[in-house]
Short mmCIF file of C-alpha atoms in Angstrom, two decimals:
data_model
loop_
_atom_site.label_atom_id
_atom_site.label_comp_id
_atom_site.label_asym_id
_atom_site.label_seq_id
_atom_site.Cartn_x
_atom_site.Cartn_y
_atom_site.Cartn_z
CA TRP A 267 -21.59 -9.70 -16.13
CA HIS A 268 -22.84 -8.24 -12.85
CA SER A 269 -26.18 -6.86 -13.99
CA ARG A 270 -29.42 -7.92 -15.61
CA ILE A 271 -30.12 -7.22 -19.26
CA GLY A 272 -32.55 -4.40 -18.51
CA THR A 273 -30.06 -2.47 -16.38
CA LEU A 274 -26.65 -3.15 -17.91
CA ARG A 275 -25.24 0.17 -16.68
CA TYR A 276 -25.85 -0.72 -13.04
CA ALA A 277 -24.37 -3.40 -10.79
CA ASP A 278 -26.63 -5.87 -9.02
CA TYR A 279 -23.88 -6.78 -6.57
CA ALA A 280 -20.32 -6.07 -5.47
CA ILE A 281 -17.75 -8.86 -5.70
CA LEU A 282 -14.58 -9.77 -3.85
CA ASP A 283 -12.60 -12.30 -5.87
CA LEU A 284 -10.14 -14.26 -3.74
CA ASP A 285 -7.15 -15.33 -5.81
CA PRO A 286 -4.48 -17.38 -3.99
CA GLY A 287 -0.81 -16.99 -4.78
CA PRO A 288 1.14 -20.01 -6.07
CA GLU A 289 2.29 -20.86 -2.56
CA SER A 290 -1.05 -20.19 -0.85
CA SER A 291 -3.21 -23.00 0.46
CA PHE A 292 -6.93 -23.21 -0.10
CA ALA A 293 -7.25 -23.15 3.69
CA LEU A 294 -5.92 -19.57 3.59
CA VAL A 295 -8.49 -18.69 0.91
CA VAL A 296 -11.20 -20.04 3.20
CA GLN A 297 -9.77 -18.09 6.14
CA THR A 298 -9.74 -14.91 4.04
CA ALA A 299 -13.41 -15.45 3.19
CA ARG A 300 -14.10 -15.83 6.92
CA TRP A 301 -12.25 -12.58 7.64
CA ILE A 302 -14.36 -10.87 4.99
CA HIS A 303 -17.49 -12.23 6.59
CA GLU A 304 -16.35 -10.89 9.97
CA VAL A 305 -15.96 -7.40 8.49
CA MET A 306 -19.33 -7.71 6.74
CA THR A 307 -20.98 -8.66 10.02
CA GLU A 308 -19.36 -5.74 11.84
CA LEU A 309 -20.59 -3.35 9.13
CA GLY A 310 -24.09 -4.84 9.11
CA LEU A 311 -23.74 -6.31 5.60
CA THR A 312 -25.12 -9.52 4.11
CA GLY A 313 -24.05 -11.55 1.12
CA SER A 314 -23.22 -14.92 -0.34
CA VAL A 315 -20.06 -16.93 -0.82
CA LYS A 316 -19.15 -19.62 -3.34
CA THR A 317 -16.23 -21.57 -4.68
CA SER A 318 -14.90 -20.33 -8.01
CA GLY A 319 -14.59 -23.78 -9.52
CA GLY A 320 -10.82 -23.36 -9.26
CA ARG A 321 -8.50 -22.47 -6.38
CA GLY A 322 -10.33 -19.30 -5.37
CA MET A 323 -13.60 -18.11 -3.89
CA HIS A 324 -16.09 -15.31 -4.59
CA VAL A 325 -18.00 -13.17 -2.07
CA TYR A 326 -21.04 -11.27 -3.37
CA LEU A 327 -22.83 -8.36 -1.69
CA PRO A 328 -26.28 -7.43 -3.08
CA LEU A 329 -26.67 -3.75 -3.98
CA PRO A 330 -29.70 -1.42 -4.15
CA PRO A 331 -31.26 -0.82 -7.59
CA ARG A 332 -29.42 1.57 -9.91
CA THR A 333 -26.09 1.33 -8.08
CA SER A 334 -23.19 2.30 -10.32
CA PHE A 335 -20.26 0.01 -11.00
CA ALA A 336 -18.02 2.67 -9.44
CA THR A 337 -19.99 2.43 -6.19
CA ALA A 338 -19.86 -1.37 -6.32
CA ARG A 339 -16.09 -1.15 -6.49
CA VAL A 340 -15.97 1.29 -3.56
CA VAL A 341 -18.01 -1.14 -1.44
CA ALA A 342 -15.70 -4.04 -2.30
CA ASP A 343 -12.62 -1.85 -1.84
CA LEU A 344 -13.75 -0.75 1.61
CA ILE A 345 -14.10 -4.34 2.80
CA ALA A 346 -10.83 -5.40 1.15
CA HIS A 347 -8.93 -2.62 2.91
CA HIS A 348 -10.42 -3.55 6.27
CA VAL A 349 -9.30 -7.17 5.81
CA ASN A 350 -5.84 -6.28 4.49
CA ALA A 351 -5.24 -3.81 7.32
CA ARG A 352 -5.90 -6.57 9.85
CA HIS A 353 -4.09 -9.34 7.96
CA PRO A 354 -1.35 -7.69 5.88
CA THR A 355 0.86 -10.78 5.72
CA ASP A 356 -1.81 -13.21 4.56
CA THR A 357 -3.65 -10.93 2.13
CA THR A 358 -2.61 -8.49 -0.57
CA LEU A 359 -4.26 -5.73 -2.59
CA LEU A 360 -1.42 -5.45 -5.12
CA ARG A 361 -2.78 -5.96 -8.63
CA PRO A 362 0.51 -6.52 -10.56
CA LEU A 363 1.17 -10.26 -10.41
CA LYS A 364 4.91 -9.87 -9.95
CA GLN A 365 4.43 -7.65 -6.91
CA ARG A 366 2.15 -10.03 -5.01
CA PRO A 367 3.61 -12.19 -2.24
CA PRO A 368 3.43 -15.80 -3.46
CA ASN A 369 2.00 -17.03 -0.16
CA ALA A 370 -0.76 -14.42 0.16
CA VAL A 371 -4.35 -14.27 -1.08
CA TYR A 372 -5.06 -11.45 -3.51
CA VAL A 373 -8.36 -9.78 -2.61
CA ASP A 374 -9.38 -8.57 -6.06
CA VAL A 375 -11.95 -5.77 -6.35
CA GLY A 376 -11.18 -5.00 -10.00
CA GLN A 377 -13.86 -7.39 -11.19
CA ASN A 378 -16.45 -4.78 -10.22
CA ASP A 379 -15.63 -2.57 -13.19
CA TYR A 380 -18.13 -2.22 -16.03
CA GLY A 381 -17.82 -5.07 -18.52
CA LYS A 382 -15.94 -7.42 -16.19
CA SER A 383 -17.26 -10.89 -15.46
CA VAL A 384 -16.68 -13.85 -13.16
CA ALA A 385 -17.86 -17.45 -13.20
CA ALA A 386 -21.52 -17.42 -12.20
CA ALA A 387 -22.98 -19.62 -9.48
CA PHE A 388 -23.26 -23.22 -10.70
CA SER A 389 -20.91 -22.59 -13.64
CA LEU A 390 -19.26 -25.77 -14.83
CA ARG A 391 -15.56 -25.16 -15.42
CA ALA A 392 -13.78 -26.60 -18.44
CA ARG A 393 -11.38 -28.96 -16.71
CA GLU A 394 -11.35 -32.40 -15.14
CA PRO A 395 -13.22 -33.66 -13.14
CA GLY A 396 -15.92 -31.10 -14.01
CA PRO A 397 -15.61 -28.64 -11.09
CA VAL A 398 -18.57 -26.40 -10.38
CA SER A 399 -18.64 -22.89 -8.88
CA THR A 400 -20.74 -23.81 -5.88
CA PRO A 401 -22.74 -21.65 -3.42
CA LEU A 402 -21.85 -22.33 0.22
CA GLU A 403 -23.29 -21.60 3.61
CA TRP A 404 -21.00 -19.43 5.72
CA ASN A 405 -20.66 -22.20 8.31
CA GLU A 406 -19.16 -24.46 5.64
CA LEU A 407 -16.02 -22.31 5.61
CA THR A 408 -13.83 -24.65 7.62
CA GLU A 409 -10.22 -25.79 7.29
CA SER A 410 -11.40 -29.11 5.89
CA LEU A 411 -13.36 -27.55 3.00
CA ASP A 412 -12.17 -29.16 -0.24
CA PRO A 413 -13.18 -27.36 -3.48
CA THR A 414 -12.39 -30.42 -5.61
CA LYS A 415 -15.40 -32.21 -4.10
CA PHE A 416 -17.82 -29.84 -5.85
CA THR A 417 -18.25 -31.41 -9.28
CA ILE A 418 -21.09 -31.84 -11.74
CA ASP A 419 -21.79 -35.26 -10.19
CA SER A 420 -21.77 -34.17 -6.54
CA VAL A 421 -23.47 -30.78 -6.84
CA LEU A 422 -26.51 -31.75 -8.92
CA PRO A 423 -28.30 -33.75 -6.20
CA ASP A 424 -27.91 -30.83 -3.78
CA ALA A 425 -28.41 -28.01 -6.30
CA LYS A 426 -31.91 -27.00 -5.18
CA ARG A 427 -30.86 -26.48 -1.57
CA ARG A 428 -27.70 -24.61 -2.56
CA ALA A 429 -29.65 -22.42 -4.97
CA GLU A 430 -31.88 -21.38 -2.07
CA VAL A 431 -28.81 -20.64 0.08
CA TRP A 432 -27.51 -18.41 -2.73
CA ARG A 433 -30.87 -16.70 -3.22
CA GLN A 434 -31.29 -15.96 0.49
CA GLY A 435 -27.81 -14.45 0.71
CA LEU A 436 -28.57 -12.03 -2.12
CA ARG A 437 -32.21 -11.39 -1.23
CA ARG A 438 -31.78 -8.17 0.76
CA ALA A 439 -29.71 -5.34 -0.69
CA ILE A 440 -27.18 -3.73 1.63
CA ARG A 441 -27.91 -0.19 2.78
CA LEU A 442 -25.23 2.13 1.46
CA ASP A 443 -26.11 4.90 3.92
CA HIS A 444 -25.83 2.40 6.77
CA LEU A 445 -22.44 1.28 5.46
CA THR A 446 -21.19 4.87 5.33
CA ARG A 447 -22.21 5.52 8.93
CA LYS A 448 -20.63 2.29 10.14
CA HIS A 449 -17.39 3.01 8.27
CA ARG A 450 -17.11 6.51 9.76
CA GLY A 451 -17.04 4.92 13.19
CA SER A 452 -14.33 2.46 12.21
CA SER A 453 -10.66 2.83 13.12
CA THR A 454 -9.51 1.43 9.77
CA ARG A 455 -8.36 4.10 7.34
CA PRO A 456 -10.41 4.55 4.13
CA PRO A 457 -9.17 3.17 0.81
CA SER A 458 -6.53 5.36 -0.77
CA LYS A 459 -7.12 6.61 -4.28
CA GLY A 460 -5.17 4.99 -7.07
CA ARG A 461 -4.49 1.79 -5.15
CA ALA A 462 -5.59 -1.49 -6.76
#
């Protein structure tokens, strides 16, 4: 869940869930995360990135207190549309599985809805060899990044440092008014209603 127990009706962060197609490489997932970070930087946004413990990645953007889940989705949707407009062959926003190109990365914003959940940072996934959803520094997003190296054995010795990386990335909430002003000056069209 994307909120603390005292404020279950509000989102603590917005999430972009990067889900590769069956013919996509993890290198393309990494590149998509880098494209997202480029857009975030242009819009003056901060956040954190982590492996999912599987073939994907998650990007989190910290939100101001009492931000609705609907607003969290709009934030994620805005970034997703910027990335897809620039890289329409390598990324997709199509939610139906059968409609997605098999070699593209699905930039999923649907996980921002109330009641949805994703694997939390440092979650141990139930498969061999014990993969862990691991916080990363943005400069670790290189072509050689291998998600299978992040396991319960390899992550534990470095967990304290990575926890601090995760905390720092989520420490300062993004400014929604700042985001709105930045987006108005952008040439990318706004998200269309009804599109996944």
